[in-house]
Short mmCIF file of C-alpha atoms in Angstrom, two decimals:
data_model
loop_
_atom_site.label_atom_id
_atom_site.label_comp_id
_atom_site.label_asym_id
_atom_site.label_seq_id
_atom_site.Cartn_x
_atom_site.Cartn_y
_atom_site.Cartn_z
CA MET B 1 7.98 13.76 -18.24
CA SER B 2 7.56 10.25 -19.54
CA ASN B 3 7.08 10.07 -23.32
CA GLN B 4 6.81 13.86 -23.54
CA MET B 5 8.46 16.21 -26.00
CA TYR B 6 11.53 18.11 -24.90
CA ASN B 7 10.56 20.95 -22.56
CA ARG B 8 13.47 22.93 -21.13
CA LYS B 9 11.29 24.89 -18.70
CA GLU B 10 9.78 21.69 -17.34
CA ILE B 11 13.24 20.18 -16.82
CA LYS B 12 14.38 23.24 -14.85
CA LYS B 13 11.17 23.32 -12.83
CA ASN B 14 11.60 19.68 -11.82
CA ALA B 15 15.27 20.31 -10.99
CA ARG B 16 14.37 23.19 -8.66
CA GLY B 17 11.86 20.97 -6.89
CA ILE B 18 14.43 18.22 -6.40
CA VAL B 19 17.03 20.64 -5.04
CA LYS B 20 14.47 22.08 -2.64
CA ARG B 21 13.58 18.63 -1.26
CA GLY B 22 17.16 17.41 -0.81
CA TYR B 23 18.93 20.74 -0.42
CA TRP B 24 21.49 19.97 2.30
CA LEU B 25 22.29 16.54 0.87
CA PHE B 26 23.09 18.07 -2.53
CA VAL B 27 25.09 20.92 -1.00
CA MET B 28 27.21 18.43 0.95
CA VAL B 29 27.68 16.08 -2.03
CA CYS B 30 28.67 18.87 -4.42
CA PHE B 31 30.97 20.40 -1.81
CA ILE B 32 32.77 17.08 -1.32
CA MET B 33 33.05 16.74 -5.09
CA ALA B 34 34.52 20.25 -5.33
CA ILE B 35 37.21 19.34 -2.81
CA LEU B 36 38.04 15.84 -4.10
CA THR B 37 37.62 16.39 -7.84
CA SER B 38 37.78 19.11 -10.46
CA ALA B 39 34.02 18.95 -11.07
CA TYR B 40 33.30 22.29 -9.39
CA ALA B 41 36.77 23.80 -9.23
CA GLY B 42 35.57 27.40 -9.13
CA SER B 43 33.46 26.75 -6.05
CA VAL B 44 36.45 26.39 -3.73
CA ALA B 45 37.99 29.67 -4.88
CA VAL B 46 36.90 31.36 -1.67
CA ALA B 47 38.69 28.71 0.39
CA ASN B 48 41.81 28.76 -1.78
CA ALA B 49 41.89 32.54 -2.01
CA TYR B 50 45.31 33.95 -1.27
CA ASP B 51 45.74 37.64 -0.56
CA ALA B 52 48.27 38.63 -3.20
CA ASN B 53 47.98 42.22 -2.00
CA ASN B 54 49.19 41.30 1.45
CA GLU B 55 52.26 43.52 1.36
CA THR B 56 54.10 41.65 4.07
CA THR B 57 53.75 38.20 2.55
CA GLU B 58 54.22 39.35 -1.02
CA ALA B 59 57.42 41.26 -0.34
CA VAL B 60 59.08 38.42 1.52
CA GLN B 61 57.83 35.57 -0.69
CA ASN B 62 58.88 37.34 -3.88
CA LYS B 63 62.35 37.84 -2.45
CA ILE B 64 62.59 34.18 -1.41
CA SER B 65 61.30 33.06 -4.83
CA TYR B 66 63.85 35.15 -6.70
CA ASN B 67 66.76 34.05 -4.47
CA ASP B 68 65.85 30.37 -4.83
CA ASN B 69 65.66 30.65 -8.61
CA LEU B 70 68.90 32.59 -8.84
CA GLU B 71 70.72 30.05 -6.69
CA THR B 72 69.55 27.18 -8.91
CA LEU B 73 70.51 29.00 -12.10
CA ASN B 74 73.90 30.07 -10.73
CA GLN B 75 74.75 26.45 -9.96
CA LEU B 76 73.68 25.38 -13.43
CA TYR B 77 75.68 28.26 -14.95
CA ALA B 78 78.82 27.15 -13.06
CA LYS B 79 78.44 23.65 -14.48
CA LEU B 80 78.02 24.92 -18.02
CA MET B 81 81.06 27.20 -17.78
CA SER B 82 83.21 24.44 -16.32
CA ARG B 83 82.51 22.38 -19.43
CA HIS B 84 83.22 25.26 -21.82
CA GLN B 85 86.45 26.89 -20.63
CA ASP B 86 87.09 28.41 -24.07
CA ALA B 87 83.87 30.48 -24.16
CA SER B 88 84.33 34.11 -25.15
CA GLU B 89 83.63 36.98 -22.75
CA LEU B 90 80.62 38.05 -24.84
CA GLU B 91 79.15 34.54 -24.73
CA VAL B 92 79.61 34.43 -20.96
CA ASP B 93 77.87 37.80 -20.54
CA LEU B 94 74.96 36.67 -22.71
CA VAL B 95 74.53 33.48 -20.68
CA ILE B 96 74.53 35.49 -17.44
CA MET B 97 71.92 37.91 -18.78
CA VAL B 98 69.63 35.08 -19.91
CA PHE B 99 69.95 33.23 -16.60
CA GLN B 100 69.20 36.35 -14.57
CA ALA B 101 66.15 37.10 -16.72
CA VAL B 102 64.84 33.56 -16.22
CA ALA B 103 65.35 33.89 -12.46
CA ALA B 104 63.42 37.14 -12.41
CA VAL B 105 60.33 35.87 -14.21
CA THR B 106 60.12 32.24 -13.07
CA SER B 107 58.49 31.24 -9.78
CA THR B 108 59.81 28.47 -7.53
CA SER B 109 56.73 26.38 -8.15
CA SER B 110 56.96 26.40 -11.94
CA SER B 111 57.65 23.28 -13.95
CA MET B 112 60.62 25.05 -15.59
CA MET B 113 62.40 25.55 -12.26
CA THR B 114 61.58 22.00 -11.23
CA PHE B 115 63.18 20.74 -14.44
CA LEU B 116 66.26 22.93 -13.91
CA ARG B 117 66.67 21.65 -10.37
CA LEU B 118 66.57 18.09 -11.67
CA LEU B 119 69.13 19.02 -14.33
CA ASN B 120 71.25 20.65 -11.66
CA ALA B 121 71.20 17.45 -9.61
CA SER B 122 72.26 15.28 -12.54
CA SER B 123 75.88 15.14 -11.38
CA ASN B 124 74.99 13.20 -8.25
CA GLY B 125 72.91 10.15 -7.43
CA THR B 126 69.88 12.07 -6.22
CA ALA B 127 68.67 12.92 -9.74
CA ILE B 128 67.66 9.34 -10.51
CA ILE B 129 65.81 9.05 -7.20
CA ILE B 130 64.00 12.37 -7.67
CA ILE B 131 63.07 11.63 -11.29
CA THR B 132 61.80 8.21 -10.22
CA LEU B 133 59.71 9.75 -7.45
CA LEU B 134 58.31 12.35 -9.84
CA GLY B 135 57.43 9.59 -12.30
CA VAL B 136 55.66 7.67 -9.55
CA GLY B 137 53.89 10.88 -8.57
CA ILE B 138 52.64 11.42 -12.11
CA LEU B 139 51.35 7.85 -12.23
CA LEU B 140 49.64 8.27 -8.86
CA SER B 141 48.06 11.51 -10.03
CA PHE B 142 46.73 9.78 -13.15
CA ALA B 143 45.47 6.87 -11.04
CA TYR B 144 43.70 9.31 -8.73
CA ASN B 145 41.94 10.93 -11.68
CA ILE B 146 40.71 7.55 -12.89
CA PHE B 147 40.12 5.53 -9.71
CA VAL B 148 38.90 8.34 -7.46
CA GLN B 149 37.72 11.33 -9.47
CA GLY B 150 36.19 9.34 -12.32
CA VAL B 151 34.51 6.90 -9.95
CA LEU B 152 33.18 9.65 -7.68
CA LEU B 153 31.54 11.34 -10.66
CA ILE B 154 29.49 8.18 -11.15
CA GLY B 155 28.71 7.95 -7.43
CA GLU B 156 27.48 11.55 -7.50
CA LYS B 157 25.09 10.76 -10.35
CA ARG B 158 23.68 7.84 -8.37
CA VAL B 159 22.90 10.16 -5.45
CA PHE B 160 21.04 12.62 -7.67
CA ILE B 161 19.05 9.94 -9.49
CA GLU B 162 17.97 8.21 -6.28
CA SER B 163 17.10 11.49 -4.59
CA ARG B 164 14.43 12.30 -7.17
CA ALA B 165 11.89 10.24 -5.22
CA CYS B 166 13.59 9.12 -2.03
CA PRO B 167 13.82 11.50 0.97
CA ASN B 168 16.25 9.30 2.93
CA VAL B 169 19.34 9.07 0.72
CA SER B 170 22.54 9.48 2.73
CA VAL B 171 25.64 11.42 1.68
CA VAL B 172 27.57 8.18 2.19
CA ARG B 173 25.83 6.95 -0.97
CA LEU B 174 28.36 9.05 -2.87
CA PHE B 175 30.94 6.38 -2.02
CA MET B 176 28.78 3.44 -3.07
CA PRO B 177 31.29 2.22 -5.72
CA TRP B 178 33.74 1.37 -2.92
CA ARG B 179 31.09 -0.04 -0.61
CA TYR B 180 29.80 -2.37 -3.29
CA ARG B 181 33.07 -3.25 -5.02
CA VAL B 182 32.40 -1.82 -8.49
CA VAL B 183 35.37 0.56 -8.55
CA ARG B 184 37.35 -1.27 -11.22
CA ARG B 185 34.40 -1.39 -13.60
CA PHE B 186 33.69 2.32 -13.10
CA ALA B 187 37.38 3.19 -13.39
CA TRP B 188 37.59 1.37 -16.74
CA ILE B 189 34.56 3.32 -18.01
CA SER B 190 36.15 6.56 -16.80
CA LEU B 191 39.49 5.71 -18.45
CA LYS B 192 37.81 4.75 -21.71
CA LYS B 193 35.88 8.02 -21.80
CA TRP B 194 39.07 9.99 -21.12
CA ILE B 195 40.91 8.20 -23.94
CA PHE B 196 38.07 8.74 -26.41
CA LEU B 197 37.67 12.44 -25.60
CA THR B 198 41.45 13.01 -25.69
CA LEU B 199 41.76 11.43 -29.13
CA TRP B 200 38.67 13.18 -30.48
CA SER B 201 39.91 16.54 -29.14
CA PHE B 202 42.67 16.51 -31.77
CA THR B 203 39.95 16.97 -34.38
CA ILE B 204 38.73 20.11 -32.51
CA ILE B 205 35.05 19.94 -33.45
CA GLY B 206 34.99 16.18 -32.88
CA GLY B 207 35.95 16.61 -29.24
CA PHE B 208 33.09 19.04 -28.71
CA ILE B 209 30.54 16.72 -30.32
CA LYS B 210 31.77 13.63 -28.46
CA THR B 211 31.61 15.47 -25.13
CA TYR B 212 27.85 15.65 -25.55
CA GLU B 213 27.57 12.22 -27.15
CA TYR B 214 29.11 10.68 -24.02
CA ALA B 215 27.25 13.00 -21.62
CA GLN B 216 25.08 10.19 -20.20
CA VAL B 217 27.90 7.70 -19.57
CA GLU B 218 28.15 8.38 -15.81
CA TYR B 219 24.37 8.26 -15.33
CA ILE B 220 24.03 4.97 -17.21
CA ALA B 221 26.89 3.37 -15.28
CA ALA B 222 25.41 4.66 -12.01
CA GLU B 223 22.02 3.14 -12.75
CA ASN B 224 23.27 -0.25 -13.89
CA PRO B 225 26.91 -1.04 -13.06
CA SER B 226 26.56 -4.53 -14.50
CA LEU B 227 26.72 -3.07 -18.02
CA THR B 228 30.03 -3.35 -19.84
CA ALA B 229 31.86 -0.21 -20.95
CA LYS B 230 30.92 -0.98 -24.56
CA GLU B 231 27.23 -1.21 -23.65
CA VAL B 232 27.38 2.01 -21.62
CA PHE B 233 28.88 4.04 -24.48
CA LYS B 234 26.54 2.50 -27.03
CA LEU B 235 23.53 3.41 -24.90
CA SER B 236 24.80 6.96 -24.31
CA LYS B 237 25.17 7.45 -28.07
CA LYS B 238 21.64 6.15 -28.56
CA MET B 239 20.20 8.46 -25.91
CA MET B 240 21.99 11.54 -27.28
CA ARG B 241 21.31 10.91 -30.97
CA GLY B 242 19.50 14.02 -32.15
CA ASN B 243 19.60 15.54 -28.66
CA LYS B 244 23.15 16.88 -28.34
CA TRP B 245 21.97 20.34 -29.38
CA HIS B 246 19.25 20.30 -26.70
CA LEU B 247 21.83 19.63 -23.97
CA PHE B 248 24.24 22.20 -25.38
CA VAL B 249 21.58 24.92 -25.30
CA LEU B 250 20.58 23.78 -21.81
CA ASP B 251 24.19 24.24 -20.70
CA LEU B 252 24.26 27.71 -22.27
CA THR B 253 21.27 28.74 -20.19
CA MET B 254 23.30 27.87 -17.09
CA LEU B 255 26.07 30.37 -17.91
CA GLY B 256 24.35 33.16 -15.99
CA TRP B 257 24.33 31.08 -12.83
CA GLN B 258 27.99 30.19 -13.29
CA ILE B 259 28.92 33.86 -13.70
CA LEU B 260 27.07 34.69 -10.48
CA SER B 261 28.96 31.88 -8.77
CA MET B 262 32.29 33.33 -9.92
CA LEU B 263 31.30 36.83 -8.78
CA THR B 264 30.67 35.44 -5.28
CA LEU B 265 34.02 33.56 -5.26
CA GLY B 266 32.19 30.26 -5.50
CA LEU B 267 29.92 30.74 -2.47
CA LEU B 268 26.74 30.80 -4.55
CA GLY B 269 28.07 27.75 -6.38
CA ILE B 270 28.45 25.82 -3.14
CA PHE B 271 25.03 26.73 -1.77
CA TYR B 272 22.90 26.60 -4.93
CA VAL B 273 24.40 26.70 -8.43
CA ASN B 274 26.29 23.38 -8.36
CA PRO B 275 23.37 21.33 -6.99
CA TYR B 276 20.95 23.07 -9.36
CA ILE B 277 23.02 22.53 -12.52
CA THR B 278 23.63 18.86 -11.68
CA ALA B 279 19.92 18.40 -10.92
CA VAL B 280 19.07 19.95 -14.30
CA ARG B 281 21.38 17.50 -16.06
CA THR B 282 19.86 14.67 -14.05
CA GLU B 283 16.39 15.68 -15.20
CA PHE B 284 17.66 15.76 -18.78
CA TYR B 285 18.94 12.19 -18.33
CA VAL B 286 15.60 11.03 -16.91
CA TRP B 287 13.82 12.60 -19.89
CA ARG B 288 16.10 10.74 -22.31
CA ARG B 289 15.71 7.55 -20.27
CA ASP B 290 11.92 7.71 -20.52
CA SER B 291 12.22 8.20 -24.28
CA LEU B 292 14.09 4.92 -24.80
CA ASP B 293 12.43 1.92 -26.35
CA GLU B 294 11.73 -1.19 -24.28
CA GLN B 295 15.10 -2.74 -25.15
CA GLY B 296 16.95 0.36 -23.97
CA LYS B 297 14.97 0.54 -20.74
CA LEU B 298 15.65 -3.14 -20.10
CA ALA B 299 19.40 -2.49 -20.41
CA LEU B 300 19.06 0.17 -17.72
CA CYS B 301 17.01 -2.03 -15.44
CA ASP B 302 18.24 -1.79 -11.86
CA ALA B 303 15.52 -3.42 -9.77
CA GLN B 304 15.84 -0.88 -6.95
CA LEU B 305 16.12 2.17 -9.17
CA ALA B 306 13.43 1.15 -11.63
CA ALA B 307 11.02 0.61 -8.74
CA TYR B 308 11.34 4.06 -7.27
CA LEU B 309 11.69 6.00 -10.52
CA GLY B 310 7.94 5.63 -10.44
CA ASP B 311 6.16 6.22 -7.14
CA ALA B 312 7.52 3.29 -5.14
CA PRO B 313 9.39 4.18 -1.93
CA TYR B 314 13.09 3.51 -1.66
CA ASP B 315 14.88 2.66 1.58
CA ASP B 316 18.53 3.70 1.76
CA ASN B 317 19.49 2.02 5.01
CA GLU B 318 22.34 -0.32 5.89
CA ASN B 319 20.42 -3.32 4.57
CA SER B 320 19.80 -1.98 1.07
CA VAL B 321 22.15 -3.54 -1.43
CA PHE B 322 23.23 -2.00 -4.73
CA VAL B 323 21.79 -4.36 -7.31
CA LEU B 324 24.32 -5.73 -9.78
CA GLY B 325 21.99 -7.39 -12.23
CA ALA B 326 22.59 -11.13 -12.46
CA GLU B 327 25.91 -10.89 -10.70
CA LYS B 328 26.63 -11.96 -7.18
CA ARG B 329 25.56 -9.49 -4.52
CA ALA B 330 28.29 -7.33 -3.16
CA HIS B 331 29.77 -7.77 0.29
CA ARG B 332 28.23 -5.55 2.90
CA PRO B 333 30.30 -2.59 4.04
CA ILE B 334 32.47 -2.94 7.10
CA HIS B 335 31.34 -1.41 10.39
CA ALA B 336 33.20 1.81 11.11
CA ASP B 337 31.63 2.34 14.55
CA ARG B 338 33.85 -0.32 16.10
CA LYS B 339 35.94 -0.27 19.24
CA TYR B 340 39.70 -0.15 18.74
CA THR B 341 42.27 -1.85 20.93
CA VAL B 342 45.18 0.08 22.44
CA GLN B 343 47.57 -1.62 20.01
CA SER B 344 45.38 -0.63 17.06
CA LEU B 345 45.24 2.99 18.19
CA ILE B 346 49.03 3.15 18.55
CA LEU B 347 49.62 1.58 15.14
CA LEU B 348 46.96 3.84 13.58
CA PHE B 349 48.77 6.83 15.09
CA PHE B 350 51.99 5.83 13.37
CA PHE B 351 50.19 4.92 10.15
CA PHE B 352 48.50 8.30 9.87
CA SER B 353 51.67 10.10 10.97
CA PHE B 354 53.55 8.42 8.12
CA VAL B 355 50.78 9.17 5.60
CA GLY B 356 50.89 12.85 6.64
CA TRP B 357 54.67 12.93 6.30
CA ALA B 358 54.54 11.27 2.86
CA TRP B 359 51.82 13.72 1.78
CA GLU B 360 53.79 16.84 2.72
CA VAL B 361 57.09 15.52 1.38
CA SER B 362 55.39 14.66 -1.93
CA LEU B 363 53.82 18.11 -2.20
CA HIS B 364 57.20 19.78 -1.70
CA LEU B 365 58.88 17.38 -4.11
CA PHE B 366 56.40 18.03 -6.92
CA LYS B 367 56.32 21.76 -6.24
CA ASP B 368 60.04 22.50 -5.98
CA GLY B 369 61.71 19.38 -7.38
CA VAL B 370 63.70 18.70 -4.19
CA PHE B 371 63.31 16.24 -1.33
CA VAL B 372 62.65 17.92 2.02
CA ASN B 373 62.15 16.03 5.29
CA ARG B 374 59.12 17.94 6.56
CA GLY B 375 58.24 18.32 10.24
CA THR B 376 59.94 19.07 13.53
CA MET B 377 61.36 15.55 13.84
CA PHE B 378 63.77 13.48 11.77
CA GLY B 379 61.85 10.22 11.36
CA PRO B 380 59.27 9.55 8.63
CA TRP B 381 56.35 10.79 10.69
CA LEU B 382 54.36 13.94 11.40
CA PRO B 383 52.70 13.36 14.79
CA ILE B 384 50.20 16.18 14.22
CA TYR B 385 48.46 13.95 11.64
CA GLY B 386 48.57 10.90 13.87
CA SER B 387 47.26 12.82 16.88
CA GLY B 388 44.43 14.30 14.85
CA GLY B 389 43.45 10.89 13.46
CA VAL B 390 43.40 9.17 16.85
CA LEU B 391 41.51 12.07 18.47
CA ILE B 392 38.88 11.84 15.74
CA ILE B 393 38.40 8.13 16.47
CA LEU B 394 38.16 8.70 20.23
CA THR B 395 35.88 11.74 20.16
CA LEU B 396 33.71 11.49 17.04
CA ARG B 397 32.56 7.87 16.95
CA ARG B 398 29.35 8.84 18.74
CA PHE B 399 28.46 11.29 15.93
CA MET B 400 29.10 8.90 13.04
CA LYS B 401 25.46 8.58 11.98
CA ASN B 402 25.37 12.32 11.31
CA VAL B 403 27.92 12.77 8.52
CA PRO B 404 27.67 16.59 8.15
CA LEU B 405 28.12 17.04 11.90
CA THR B 406 31.06 14.62 11.88
CA PHE B 407 32.67 16.63 9.09
CA LEU B 408 32.31 19.89 11.03
CA MET B 409 33.55 18.28 14.25
CA ALA B 410 36.57 16.86 12.40
CA MET B 411 37.39 20.38 11.22
CA VAL B 412 37.17 21.63 14.81
CA VAL B 413 39.31 18.83 16.24
CA CYS B 414 42.02 19.08 13.57
CA GLY B 415 41.96 22.88 13.63
CA THR B 416 42.42 22.91 17.40
CA VAL B 417 45.33 20.47 17.21
CA GLU B 418 47.00 22.43 14.40
CA TYR B 419 46.54 25.84 16.02
CA PHE B 420 47.88 24.95 19.45
CA THR B 421 50.72 22.88 17.98
CA SER B 422 51.81 25.90 15.93
CA TRP B 423 51.49 28.18 18.95
CA PHE B 424 53.45 25.82 21.22
CA LEU B 425 56.28 25.34 18.71
CA GLU B 426 56.64 29.06 18.08
CA VAL B 427 56.60 29.89 21.80
CA THR B 428 59.05 27.17 22.83
CA LYS B 429 61.34 27.15 19.77
CA GLY B 430 60.84 30.62 18.32
CA ILE B 431 60.41 29.02 14.88
CA LYS B 432 57.49 28.60 12.46
CA TRP B 433 57.04 25.25 10.76
CA TRP B 434 54.06 26.54 8.75
CA ASP B 435 52.47 29.91 8.07
CA TYR B 436 49.12 30.57 6.38
CA SER B 437 49.39 34.36 6.50
CA GLY B 438 47.62 35.80 3.47
CA TYR B 439 45.25 32.86 3.01
CA PHE B 440 41.50 33.39 3.20
CA MET B 441 40.11 33.14 6.74
CA ASN B 442 43.44 32.38 8.41
CA LEU B 443 43.82 32.77 12.16
CA ASN B 444 47.19 34.28 13.06
CA GLY B 445 48.72 32.32 10.18
CA ARG B 446 48.32 29.08 12.17
CA ILE B 447 45.19 27.69 10.52
CA CYS B 448 43.12 28.62 7.45
CA LEU B 449 39.82 27.63 5.87
CA GLU B 450 41.42 25.66 3.03
CA GLY B 451 43.44 23.52 5.42
CA LEU B 452 40.45 22.93 7.70
CA LEU B 453 38.31 21.76 4.79
CA VAL B 454 40.99 19.29 3.74
CA PHE B 455 41.38 18.08 7.33
CA GLY B 456 37.60 17.72 7.66
CA LEU B 457 37.37 15.51 4.58
CA GLY B 458 40.52 13.61 5.48
CA GLY B 459 39.23 13.08 9.01
CA CYS B 460 35.94 11.66 7.72
CA ALA B 461 37.76 9.40 5.26
CA PHE B 462 39.97 8.20 8.10
CA LEU B 463 37.03 7.58 10.47
CA TYR B 464 34.63 5.91 8.03
CA PHE B 465 36.92 4.05 5.63
CA ILE B 466 40.67 4.06 6.22
CA ALA B 467 40.88 3.33 9.96
CA PRO B 468 38.46 0.35 9.85
CA ARG B 469 40.29 -1.21 6.91
CA VAL B 470 43.72 -0.71 8.48
CA ASP B 471 42.31 -2.11 11.73
CA ASP B 472 41.17 -5.22 9.85
CA VAL B 473 44.76 -5.70 8.65
CA ILE B 474 46.11 -5.13 12.17
CA LYS B 475 43.74 -7.77 13.58
CA LYS B 476 45.33 -10.37 11.31
CA ILE B 477 48.67 -9.81 13.05
CA PRO B 478 49.24 -11.92 16.20
CA LEU B 479 48.74 -9.92 19.39
CA ASN B 480 52.31 -10.44 20.63
CA VAL B 481 53.67 -9.19 17.30
CA GLN B 482 51.40 -6.13 17.51
CA THR B 483 52.68 -5.35 21.00
CA THR B 484 56.32 -5.80 19.97
CA LEU B 485 55.83 -3.55 16.95
CA CYS B 486 54.19 -0.88 19.13
CA VAL B 487 57.09 -0.97 21.61
CA ILE B 488 59.73 -0.69 18.87
CA LEU B 489 57.97 2.20 17.15
CA CYS B 490 57.43 4.01 20.46
CA LEU B 491 61.12 3.63 21.36
CA PHE B 492 62.25 5.10 18.03
CA PHE B 493 59.64 7.83 18.28
CA GLY B 494 60.66 8.65 21.86
CA ALA B 495 64.34 8.88 20.91
CA ASP B 496 63.47 11.14 17.98
CA THR B 497 61.32 13.32 20.26
CA VAL B 498 64.11 13.77 22.82
CA TYR B 499 66.74 14.54 20.18
CA SER B 500 64.42 16.96 18.35
CA GLN B 501 63.83 18.90 21.56
CA PHE B 502 67.48 19.97 21.54
CA HIS B 503 68.13 19.82 17.79
CA PRO B 504 64.83 20.42 15.95
CA ASN B 505 64.57 19.67 12.26
CA THR B 506 65.00 23.03 10.53
CA GLY B 507 66.21 24.39 7.21
CA LYS B 508 65.12 25.26 3.72
CA GLY B 509 61.61 24.10 2.89
CA ILE B 510 60.99 23.29 6.56
CA THR B 511 61.21 26.47 8.63
CA ASP B 512 62.21 29.16 6.11
CA TYR B 513 59.22 31.35 6.92
CA PRO B 514 59.95 35.06 7.39
CA THR B 515 60.46 36.44 10.89
CA LYS B 516 59.14 39.83 11.96
CA GLU B 517 62.62 41.31 11.48
CA GLN B 518 62.82 39.99 7.90
CA ILE B 519 59.37 41.37 7.18
CA ALA B 520 60.34 44.81 8.50
CA GLN B 521 63.56 44.81 6.46
CA SER B 522 61.72 43.76 3.29
CA LEU B 523 59.11 46.47 3.73
CA ALA B 524 61.82 49.06 4.36
CA LEU B 525 63.62 48.03 1.15
CA LYS B 526 60.38 48.12 -0.79
CA LYS B 527 59.69 51.68 0.33
#
């Protein structure tokens, strides 16, 4: 479409051809983006679907939700009344009525109840700790949006641009910002765009216009990461001058596809709509790129990309290096298909067990506003995560060159570990430490599709990126220190295991899942 007038039909035709040639690559890339970012949020609806009409779960969970809220509000009410002994009977009755109404309409996961729990804890030292942790959590969430989500959006655009002419682009290319050490530059561009759009959104119409004015930012950064943020935004404005309306109308023509995706709970989005829409936007970018003057094209000049945007072949193998203009070439990525020592495997087990524990504790803290020591044990570890991580290393290294297969195998390995761990704990202890009943595609409440997808992505991240980097750190530790550390951790873990066999970690937020008797009673009351 070089030097041609705008032709919407031609753009869509080219996009369909690109999707057809690289179909499974685009499906995998967009699926990963849907899980890790908010780019295609509606596409994971089928995985996140929760059966609200499941009478058993709904009856029990509603009762638990109401009781939790009422308990929190009763405690807060007692504090208020203790400070106002001279309150009239009418005032007391009004306070009670308001508190009960709030308890009836507010869920345990709401920000209001989280705030009230923090307020309720203000008389003891835990409030400062919890508020601090929540503050850290908010900062981490913001950092994730900038350093992961924003950067991945640029990586995604690189995949789509390269795939226009190259048949051998790997899904790993999505993570090229980390492989080639340009994360900070991309994160700054992402942050700057977020700030601009946030400020412009206060003008209402300005936010809408600027959204399209900055529409090419990710593509420009993906093509030439040596550009500064100022240059990227300036070039995007230049490319979109007089063309914002074209892109807006192009987006409107995609609404039908998005509606079909919603009607299929995101399944059509995963398998066609998301790749197609992104390919259409990529073709729009290429059209605008070809319309630039020589100075603009020179600013976008990535030697690799410029070569194959014509008819030149492009080789996306381990030896290809992401060109950074005049800057120094990036370090080559580390080798993930390495052999791990026994000490490394033990320390990786504890590392991943701790990460899993911190993850679940954080989720509960941000959801309910209280600290809960998750898991069957008392130490800061969840061995189900550590076991899954080590098993992935031991069993899936041979499949590493096939990323989609590795992802599916990671789901199988983690799902097997989770299912039989749940079964064993329920049979031996008579207690449930987790229950997915009511979630889409759950198996006896022990595993569900949403959890397996997360484990699949987490397993791949652990195998390809996290484990090798942690192993590099471990290798810097003297061997005798590694061995000593392994022995100490194993002793503490063994003691915790023995104690937990006789006194398992139970309680609110840990094992408060309904038993069959509670379910029967709740259903009887409901009838």
